[in-house]
PDB file of C-alpha atoms in Angstrom:
ATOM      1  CA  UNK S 248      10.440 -14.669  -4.819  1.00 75.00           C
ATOM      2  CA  UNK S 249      10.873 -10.763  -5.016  1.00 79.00           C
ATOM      3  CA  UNK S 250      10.326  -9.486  -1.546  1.00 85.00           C
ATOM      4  CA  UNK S 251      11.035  -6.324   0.817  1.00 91.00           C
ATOM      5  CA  UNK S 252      12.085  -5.947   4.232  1.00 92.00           C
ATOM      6  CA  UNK S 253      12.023  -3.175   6.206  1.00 93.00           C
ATOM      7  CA  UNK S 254      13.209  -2.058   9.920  1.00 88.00           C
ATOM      8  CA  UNK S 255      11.243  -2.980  12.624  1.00 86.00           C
ATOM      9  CA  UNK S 256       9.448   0.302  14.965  1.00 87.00           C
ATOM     10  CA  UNK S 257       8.259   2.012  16.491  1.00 93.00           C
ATOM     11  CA  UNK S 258      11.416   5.083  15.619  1.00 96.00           C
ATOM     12  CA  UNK S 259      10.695   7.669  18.125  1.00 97.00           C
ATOM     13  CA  UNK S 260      12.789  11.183  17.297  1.00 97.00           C
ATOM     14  CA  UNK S 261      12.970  13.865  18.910  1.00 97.00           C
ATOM     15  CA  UNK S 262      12.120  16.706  16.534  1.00 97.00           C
ATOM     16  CA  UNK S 263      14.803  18.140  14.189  1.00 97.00           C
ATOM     17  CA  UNK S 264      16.326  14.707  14.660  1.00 98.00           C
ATOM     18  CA  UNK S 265      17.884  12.564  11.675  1.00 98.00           C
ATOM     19  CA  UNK S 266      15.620   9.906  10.472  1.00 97.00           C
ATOM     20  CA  UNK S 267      17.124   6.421   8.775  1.00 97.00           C
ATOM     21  CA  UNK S 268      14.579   3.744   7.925  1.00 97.00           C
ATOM     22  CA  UNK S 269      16.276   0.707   6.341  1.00 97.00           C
ATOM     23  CA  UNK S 270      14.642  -0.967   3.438  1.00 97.00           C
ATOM     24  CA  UNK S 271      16.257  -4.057   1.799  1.00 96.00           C
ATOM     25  CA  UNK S 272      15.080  -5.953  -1.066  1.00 94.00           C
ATOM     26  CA  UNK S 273      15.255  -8.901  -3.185  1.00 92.00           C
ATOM     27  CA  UNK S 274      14.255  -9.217  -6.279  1.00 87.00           C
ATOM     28  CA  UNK S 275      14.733 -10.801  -9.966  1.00 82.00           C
ATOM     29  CA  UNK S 276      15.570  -8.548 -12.340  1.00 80.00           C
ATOM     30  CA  UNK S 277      15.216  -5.077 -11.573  1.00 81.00           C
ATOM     31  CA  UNK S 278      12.659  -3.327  -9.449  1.00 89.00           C
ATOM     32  CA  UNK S 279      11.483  -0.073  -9.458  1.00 90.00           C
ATOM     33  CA  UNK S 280      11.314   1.117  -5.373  1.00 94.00           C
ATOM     34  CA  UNK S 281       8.617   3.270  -3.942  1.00 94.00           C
ATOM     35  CA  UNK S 282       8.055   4.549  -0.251  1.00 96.00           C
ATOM     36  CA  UNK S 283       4.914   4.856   0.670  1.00 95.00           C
ATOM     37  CA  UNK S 284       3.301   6.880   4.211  1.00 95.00           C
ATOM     38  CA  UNK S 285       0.306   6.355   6.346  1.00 92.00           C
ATOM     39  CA  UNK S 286      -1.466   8.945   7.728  1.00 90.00           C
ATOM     40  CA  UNK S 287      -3.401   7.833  10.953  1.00 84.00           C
ATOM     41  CA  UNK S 288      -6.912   6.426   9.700  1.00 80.00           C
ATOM     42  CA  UNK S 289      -5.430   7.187   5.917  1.00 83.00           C
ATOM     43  CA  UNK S 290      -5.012   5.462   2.797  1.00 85.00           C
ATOM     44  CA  UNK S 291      -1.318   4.830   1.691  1.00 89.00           C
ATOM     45  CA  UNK S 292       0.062   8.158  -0.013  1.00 91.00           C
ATOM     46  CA  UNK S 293       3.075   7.886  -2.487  1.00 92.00           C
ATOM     47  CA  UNK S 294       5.895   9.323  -0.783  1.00 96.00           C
ATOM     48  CA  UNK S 295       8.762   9.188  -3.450  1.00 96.00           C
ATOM     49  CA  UNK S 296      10.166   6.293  -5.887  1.00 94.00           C
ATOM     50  CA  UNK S 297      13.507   4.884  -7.579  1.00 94.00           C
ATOM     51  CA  UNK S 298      13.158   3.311 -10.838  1.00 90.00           C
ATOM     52  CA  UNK S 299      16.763   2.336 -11.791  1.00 90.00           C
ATOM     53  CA  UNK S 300      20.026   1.923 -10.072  1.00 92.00           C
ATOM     54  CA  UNK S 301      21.766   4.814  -8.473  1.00 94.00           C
ATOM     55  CA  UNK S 302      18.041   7.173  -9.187  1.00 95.00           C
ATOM     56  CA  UNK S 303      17.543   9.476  -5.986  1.00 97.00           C
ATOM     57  CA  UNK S 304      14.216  10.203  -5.182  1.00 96.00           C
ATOM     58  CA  UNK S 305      12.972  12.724  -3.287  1.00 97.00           C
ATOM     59  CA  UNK S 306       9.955  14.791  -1.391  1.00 96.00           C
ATOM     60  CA  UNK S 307       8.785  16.944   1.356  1.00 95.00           C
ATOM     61  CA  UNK S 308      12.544  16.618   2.823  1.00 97.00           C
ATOM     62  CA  UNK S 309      12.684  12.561   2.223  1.00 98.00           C
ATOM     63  CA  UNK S 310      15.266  10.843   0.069  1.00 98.00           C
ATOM     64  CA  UNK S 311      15.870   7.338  -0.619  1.00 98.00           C
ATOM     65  CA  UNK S 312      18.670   5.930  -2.811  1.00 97.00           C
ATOM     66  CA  UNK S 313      18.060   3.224  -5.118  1.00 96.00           C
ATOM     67  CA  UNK S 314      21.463   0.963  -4.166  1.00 96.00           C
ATOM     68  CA  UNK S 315      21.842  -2.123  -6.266  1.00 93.00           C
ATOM     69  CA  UNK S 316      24.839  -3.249  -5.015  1.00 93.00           C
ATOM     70  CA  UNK S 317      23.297  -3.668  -1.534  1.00 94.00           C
ATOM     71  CA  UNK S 318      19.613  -3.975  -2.478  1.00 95.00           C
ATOM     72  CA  UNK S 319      18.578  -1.504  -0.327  1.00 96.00           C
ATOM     73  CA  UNK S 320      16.565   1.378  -0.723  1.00 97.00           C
ATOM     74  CA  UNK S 321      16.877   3.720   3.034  1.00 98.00           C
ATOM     75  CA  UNK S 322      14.482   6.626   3.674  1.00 98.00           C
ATOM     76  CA  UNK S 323      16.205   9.403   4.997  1.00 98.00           C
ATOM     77  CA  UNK S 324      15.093  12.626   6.126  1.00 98.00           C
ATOM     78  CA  UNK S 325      17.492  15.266   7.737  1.00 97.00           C
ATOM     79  CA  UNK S 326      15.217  17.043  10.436  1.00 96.00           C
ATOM     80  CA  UNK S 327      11.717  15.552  11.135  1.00 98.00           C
ATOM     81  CA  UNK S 328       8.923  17.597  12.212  1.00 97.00           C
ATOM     82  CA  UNK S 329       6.011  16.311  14.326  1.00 96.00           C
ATOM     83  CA  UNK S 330       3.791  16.334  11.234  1.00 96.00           C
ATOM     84  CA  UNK S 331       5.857  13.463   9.973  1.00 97.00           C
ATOM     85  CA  UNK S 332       4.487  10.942  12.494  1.00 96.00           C
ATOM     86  CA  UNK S 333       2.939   8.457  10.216  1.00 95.00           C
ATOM     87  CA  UNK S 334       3.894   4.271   9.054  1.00 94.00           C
ATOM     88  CA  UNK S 335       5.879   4.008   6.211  1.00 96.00           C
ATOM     89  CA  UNK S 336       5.862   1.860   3.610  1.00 95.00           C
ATOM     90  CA  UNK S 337       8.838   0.377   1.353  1.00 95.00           C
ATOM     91  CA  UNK S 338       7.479  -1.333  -1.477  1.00 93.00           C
ATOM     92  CA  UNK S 339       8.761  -3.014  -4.631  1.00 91.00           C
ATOM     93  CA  UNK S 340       6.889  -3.475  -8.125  1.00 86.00           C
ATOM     94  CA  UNK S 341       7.251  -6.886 -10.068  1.00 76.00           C
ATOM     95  CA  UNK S 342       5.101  -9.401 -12.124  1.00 68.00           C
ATOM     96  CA  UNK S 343       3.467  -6.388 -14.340  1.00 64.00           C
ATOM     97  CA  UNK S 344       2.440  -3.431 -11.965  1.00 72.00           C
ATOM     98  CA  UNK S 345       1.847  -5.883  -9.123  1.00 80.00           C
ATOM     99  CA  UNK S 346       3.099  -4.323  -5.571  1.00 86.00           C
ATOM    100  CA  UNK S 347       5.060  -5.372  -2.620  1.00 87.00           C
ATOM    101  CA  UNK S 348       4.713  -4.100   0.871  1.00 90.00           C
ATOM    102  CA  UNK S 349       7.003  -4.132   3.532  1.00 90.00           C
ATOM    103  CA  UNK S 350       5.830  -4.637   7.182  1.00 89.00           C
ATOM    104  CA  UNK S 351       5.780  -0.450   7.822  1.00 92.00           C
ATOM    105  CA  UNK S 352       7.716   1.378  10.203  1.00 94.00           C
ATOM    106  CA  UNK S 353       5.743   3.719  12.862  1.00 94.00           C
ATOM    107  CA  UNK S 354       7.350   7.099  13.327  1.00 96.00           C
ATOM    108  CA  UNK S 355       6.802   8.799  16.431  1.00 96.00           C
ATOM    109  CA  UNK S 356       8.218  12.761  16.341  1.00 97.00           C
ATOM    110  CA  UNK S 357       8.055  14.425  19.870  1.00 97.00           C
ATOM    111  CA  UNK S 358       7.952  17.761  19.857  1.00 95.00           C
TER     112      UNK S 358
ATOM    113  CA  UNK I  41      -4.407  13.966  -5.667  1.00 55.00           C
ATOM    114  CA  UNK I  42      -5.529  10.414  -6.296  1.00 59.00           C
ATOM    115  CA  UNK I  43      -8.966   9.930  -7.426  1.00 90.00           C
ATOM    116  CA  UNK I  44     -10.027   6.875  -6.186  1.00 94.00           C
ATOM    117  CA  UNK I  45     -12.933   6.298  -3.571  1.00 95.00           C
ATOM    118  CA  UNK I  46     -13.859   3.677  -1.124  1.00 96.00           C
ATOM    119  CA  UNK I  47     -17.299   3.324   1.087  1.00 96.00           C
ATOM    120  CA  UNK I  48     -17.702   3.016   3.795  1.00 96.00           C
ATOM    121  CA  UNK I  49     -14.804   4.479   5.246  1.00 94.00           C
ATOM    122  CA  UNK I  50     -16.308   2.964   8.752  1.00 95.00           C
ATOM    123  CA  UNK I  51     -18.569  -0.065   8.635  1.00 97.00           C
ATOM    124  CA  UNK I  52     -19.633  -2.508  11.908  1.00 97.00           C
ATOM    125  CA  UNK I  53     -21.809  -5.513  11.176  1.00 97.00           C
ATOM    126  CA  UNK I  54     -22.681  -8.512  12.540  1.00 97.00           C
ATOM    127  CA  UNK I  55     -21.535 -12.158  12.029  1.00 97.00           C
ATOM    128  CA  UNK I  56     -23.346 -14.288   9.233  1.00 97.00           C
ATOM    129  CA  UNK I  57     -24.162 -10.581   7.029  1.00 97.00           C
ATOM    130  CA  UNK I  58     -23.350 -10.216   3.381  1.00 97.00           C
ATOM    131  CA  UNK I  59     -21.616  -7.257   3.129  1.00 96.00           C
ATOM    132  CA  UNK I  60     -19.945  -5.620  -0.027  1.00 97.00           C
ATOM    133  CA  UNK I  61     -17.122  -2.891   0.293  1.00 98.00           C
ATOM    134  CA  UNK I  62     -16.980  -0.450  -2.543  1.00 98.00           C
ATOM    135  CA  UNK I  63     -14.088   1.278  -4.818  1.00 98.00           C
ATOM    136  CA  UNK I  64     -13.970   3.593  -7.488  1.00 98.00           C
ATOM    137  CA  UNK I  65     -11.264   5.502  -9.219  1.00 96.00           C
ATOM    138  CA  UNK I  66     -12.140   7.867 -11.974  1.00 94.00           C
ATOM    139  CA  UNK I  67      -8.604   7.845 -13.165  1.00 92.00           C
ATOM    140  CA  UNK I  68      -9.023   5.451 -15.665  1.00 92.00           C
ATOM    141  CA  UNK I  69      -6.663   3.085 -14.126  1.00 93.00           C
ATOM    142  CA  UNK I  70      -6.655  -0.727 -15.590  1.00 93.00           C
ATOM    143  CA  UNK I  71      -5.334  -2.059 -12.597  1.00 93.00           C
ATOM    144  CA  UNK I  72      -7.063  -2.052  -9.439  1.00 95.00           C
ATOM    145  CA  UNK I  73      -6.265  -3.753  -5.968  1.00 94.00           C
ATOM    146  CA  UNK I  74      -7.886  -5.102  -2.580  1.00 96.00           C
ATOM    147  CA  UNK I  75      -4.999  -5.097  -0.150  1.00 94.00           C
ATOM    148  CA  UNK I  76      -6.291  -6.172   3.536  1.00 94.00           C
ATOM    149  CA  UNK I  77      -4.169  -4.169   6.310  1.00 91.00           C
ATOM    150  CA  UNK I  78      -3.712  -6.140   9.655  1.00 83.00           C
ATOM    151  CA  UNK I  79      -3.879  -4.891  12.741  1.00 75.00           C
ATOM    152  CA  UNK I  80       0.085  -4.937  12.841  1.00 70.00           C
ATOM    153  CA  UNK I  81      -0.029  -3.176   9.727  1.00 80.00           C
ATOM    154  CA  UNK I  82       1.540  -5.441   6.796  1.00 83.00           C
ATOM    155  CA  UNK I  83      -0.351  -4.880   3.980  1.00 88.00           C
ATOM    156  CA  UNK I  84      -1.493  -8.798   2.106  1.00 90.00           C
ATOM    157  CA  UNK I  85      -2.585  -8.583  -1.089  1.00 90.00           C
ATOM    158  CA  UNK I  86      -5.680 -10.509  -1.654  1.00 94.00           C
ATOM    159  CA  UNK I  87      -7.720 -10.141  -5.074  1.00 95.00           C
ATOM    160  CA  UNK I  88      -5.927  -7.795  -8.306  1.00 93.00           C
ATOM    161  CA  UNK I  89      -7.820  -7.227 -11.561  1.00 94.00           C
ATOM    162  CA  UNK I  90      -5.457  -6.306 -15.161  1.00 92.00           C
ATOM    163  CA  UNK I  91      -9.226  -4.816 -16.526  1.00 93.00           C
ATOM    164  CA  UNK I  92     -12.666  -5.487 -16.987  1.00 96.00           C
ATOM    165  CA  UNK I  93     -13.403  -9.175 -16.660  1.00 96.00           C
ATOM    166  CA  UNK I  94      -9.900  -9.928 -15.326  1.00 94.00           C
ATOM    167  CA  UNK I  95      -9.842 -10.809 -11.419  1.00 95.00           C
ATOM    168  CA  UNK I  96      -6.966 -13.218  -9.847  1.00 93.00           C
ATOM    169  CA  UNK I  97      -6.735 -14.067  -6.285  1.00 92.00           C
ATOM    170  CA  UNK I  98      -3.525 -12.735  -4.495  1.00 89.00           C
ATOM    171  CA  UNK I  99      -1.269 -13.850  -2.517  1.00 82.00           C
ATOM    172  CA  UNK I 100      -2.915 -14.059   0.294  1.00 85.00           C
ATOM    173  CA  UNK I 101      -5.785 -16.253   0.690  1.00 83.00           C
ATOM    174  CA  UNK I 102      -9.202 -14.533   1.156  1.00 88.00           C
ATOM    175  CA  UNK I 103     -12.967 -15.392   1.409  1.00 92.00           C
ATOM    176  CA  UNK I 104     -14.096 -12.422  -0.167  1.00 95.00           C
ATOM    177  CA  UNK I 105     -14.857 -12.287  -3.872  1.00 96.00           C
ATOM    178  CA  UNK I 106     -14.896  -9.453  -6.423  1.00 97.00           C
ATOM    179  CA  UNK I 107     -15.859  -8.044  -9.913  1.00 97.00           C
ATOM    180  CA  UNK I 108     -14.633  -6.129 -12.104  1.00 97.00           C
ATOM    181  CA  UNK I 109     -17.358  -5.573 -14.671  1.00 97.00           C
ATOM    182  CA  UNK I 110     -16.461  -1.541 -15.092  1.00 97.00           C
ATOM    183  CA  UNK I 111     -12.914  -0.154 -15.614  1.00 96.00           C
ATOM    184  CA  UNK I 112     -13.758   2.688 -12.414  1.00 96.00           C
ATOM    185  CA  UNK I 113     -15.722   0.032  -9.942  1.00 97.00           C
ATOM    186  CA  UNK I 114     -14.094  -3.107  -8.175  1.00 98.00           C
ATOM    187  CA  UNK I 115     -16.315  -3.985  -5.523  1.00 98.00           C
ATOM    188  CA  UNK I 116     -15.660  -6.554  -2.695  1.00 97.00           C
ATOM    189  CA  UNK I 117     -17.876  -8.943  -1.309  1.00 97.00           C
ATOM    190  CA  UNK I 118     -17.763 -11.324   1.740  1.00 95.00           C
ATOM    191  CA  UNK I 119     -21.080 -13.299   1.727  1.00 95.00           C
ATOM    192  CA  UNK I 120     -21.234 -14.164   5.577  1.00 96.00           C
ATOM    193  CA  UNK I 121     -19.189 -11.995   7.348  1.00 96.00           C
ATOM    194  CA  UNK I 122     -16.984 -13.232  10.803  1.00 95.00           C
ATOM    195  CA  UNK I 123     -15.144 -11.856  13.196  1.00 95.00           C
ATOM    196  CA  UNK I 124     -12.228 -12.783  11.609  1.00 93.00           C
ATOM    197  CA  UNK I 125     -12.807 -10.659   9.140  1.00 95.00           C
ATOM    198  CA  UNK I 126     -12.451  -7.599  10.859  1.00 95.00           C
ATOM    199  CA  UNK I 127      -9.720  -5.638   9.410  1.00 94.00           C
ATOM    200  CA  UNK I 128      -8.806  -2.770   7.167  1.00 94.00           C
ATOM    201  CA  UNK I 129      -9.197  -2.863   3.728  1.00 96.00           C
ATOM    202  CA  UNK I 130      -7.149  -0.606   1.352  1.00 95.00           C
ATOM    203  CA  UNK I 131      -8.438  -0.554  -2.524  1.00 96.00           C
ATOM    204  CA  UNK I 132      -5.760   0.698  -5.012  1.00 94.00           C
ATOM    205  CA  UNK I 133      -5.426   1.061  -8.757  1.00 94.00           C
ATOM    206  CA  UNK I 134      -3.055   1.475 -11.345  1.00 90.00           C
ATOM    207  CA  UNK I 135      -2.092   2.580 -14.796  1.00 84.00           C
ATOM    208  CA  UNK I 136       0.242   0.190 -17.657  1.00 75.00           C
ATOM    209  CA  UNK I 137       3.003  -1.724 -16.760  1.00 70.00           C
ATOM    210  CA  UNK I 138       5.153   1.171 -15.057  1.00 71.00           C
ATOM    211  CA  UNK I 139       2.047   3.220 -13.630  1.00 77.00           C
ATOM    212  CA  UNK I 140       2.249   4.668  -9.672  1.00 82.00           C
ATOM    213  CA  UNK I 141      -0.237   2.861  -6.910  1.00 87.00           C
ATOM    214  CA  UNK I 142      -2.337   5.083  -5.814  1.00 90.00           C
ATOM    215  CA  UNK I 143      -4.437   4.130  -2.632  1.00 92.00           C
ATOM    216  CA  UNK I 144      -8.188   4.917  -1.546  1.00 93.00           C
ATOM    217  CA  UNK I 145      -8.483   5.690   2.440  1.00 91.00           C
ATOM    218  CA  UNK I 146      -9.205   2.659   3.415  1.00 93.00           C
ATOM    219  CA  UNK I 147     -12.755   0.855   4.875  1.00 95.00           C
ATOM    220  CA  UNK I 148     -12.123  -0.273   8.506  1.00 94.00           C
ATOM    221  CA  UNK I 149     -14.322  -2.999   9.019  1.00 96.00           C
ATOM    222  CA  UNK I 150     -15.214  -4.471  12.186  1.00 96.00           C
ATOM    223  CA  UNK I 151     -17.345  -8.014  12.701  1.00 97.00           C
ATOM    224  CA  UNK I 152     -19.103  -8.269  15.424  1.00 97.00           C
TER     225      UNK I 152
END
């Protein structure tokens, strides 16, 4: 069945450091990709999504490339601040709006 | 900014109580969700609703129930609480086939 799986943390950066979380997927058909962050004691907040191959998406300094052709769907961010420290989710849709979550990936940013 | 609501945010009770764990969105949203958050923080899905009168079990297996019986409220219910219960539970709803997932803050609940 359609699943996601995502890195393993904690990450801990040093801030201004370069940020990679690998997300891979598998999926009939084809998915649209979200990531998702956590806030400590938060709900899930949507953090940026891919709906088609090759779609960018991007916020607040993330990007994540929708890339079919190695089901994977990284979160990138070139310089992390310490307000970034959060868990964050990859997720796929499938089965009519229903969602996937990945395990999450702590981010630690020390200052 | 999401408009969707859950009480208690906080809630410690003891074993053998019937609790109920509320969520409202005032988006309109058909869909709604009750994900449960572990402690290691994968998310399981456990009950979904497509709209009023429409509940499913997910894909996790759960002891709670819920209702759906207004588009805005989806309400949880375990009717004797355990310790094993204790967990976080995230409520989430969503609009249409292509709509975004948009989360309440979560009730952190706590059996004791």
């Amino acid at each position: 069945g359609d699943s996601v799986t995502q890195m393993e943390g904690p990450v801990t950066l040093s801030e201004e450091a370069f940020l990679t979380i690998n997300c891979t997927y598998t999926a009939t058909g084809y998915p649209s990709l979200f990531w998702y962050v956590q806030y400590p004691g938060e709900g899930l907040q949507l953090l940026l999504k891919a709906t088609k191959a090759d779609d960018k998406g991007s916020n607040k300094g993330f990007e994540a490339t929708y890339r079919k052709e190695t089901t994977s769907f990284h979160l990138e961010k070139g310089s992390v601040q310490v307000s970034d420290s959060a868990v964050y989710f990859c997720a796929l849709r499938y089965n009519f709006n229903k969602f996937y979550f990945g395990s999450g990936t702590k981010l630690n940013v020390k200052p | 900014e999401a408009d969707i609501y859950q009480t208690p945010r906080y809630l410690v009770i003891g074993t053998g109580k019937k609790i109920t764990l509320e969520c409202s969105q005032t988006m309109g949203h058909d869909k709604m969700y009750w994900y449960q958050q572990d402690p290691g923080m994968e998310l399981h899905l456990i009950h979904y609703s497509y709209g009023v009168n429409s509940t499913e079990k997910g894909d996790l297996s759960s002891e709670s129930t819920v209702s759906r019986i207004r588009t805005e409220h989806f309400p949880l219910t375990l009717e004797s609480a355990r310790p094993s219960h204790t967990s976080q539970y995230l409520c989430a709803s969503s609009e249409g086939r292509n709509g975004l997932a948009f989360f309440g803050q979560g009730t952190r609940l706590t059996v004791v």
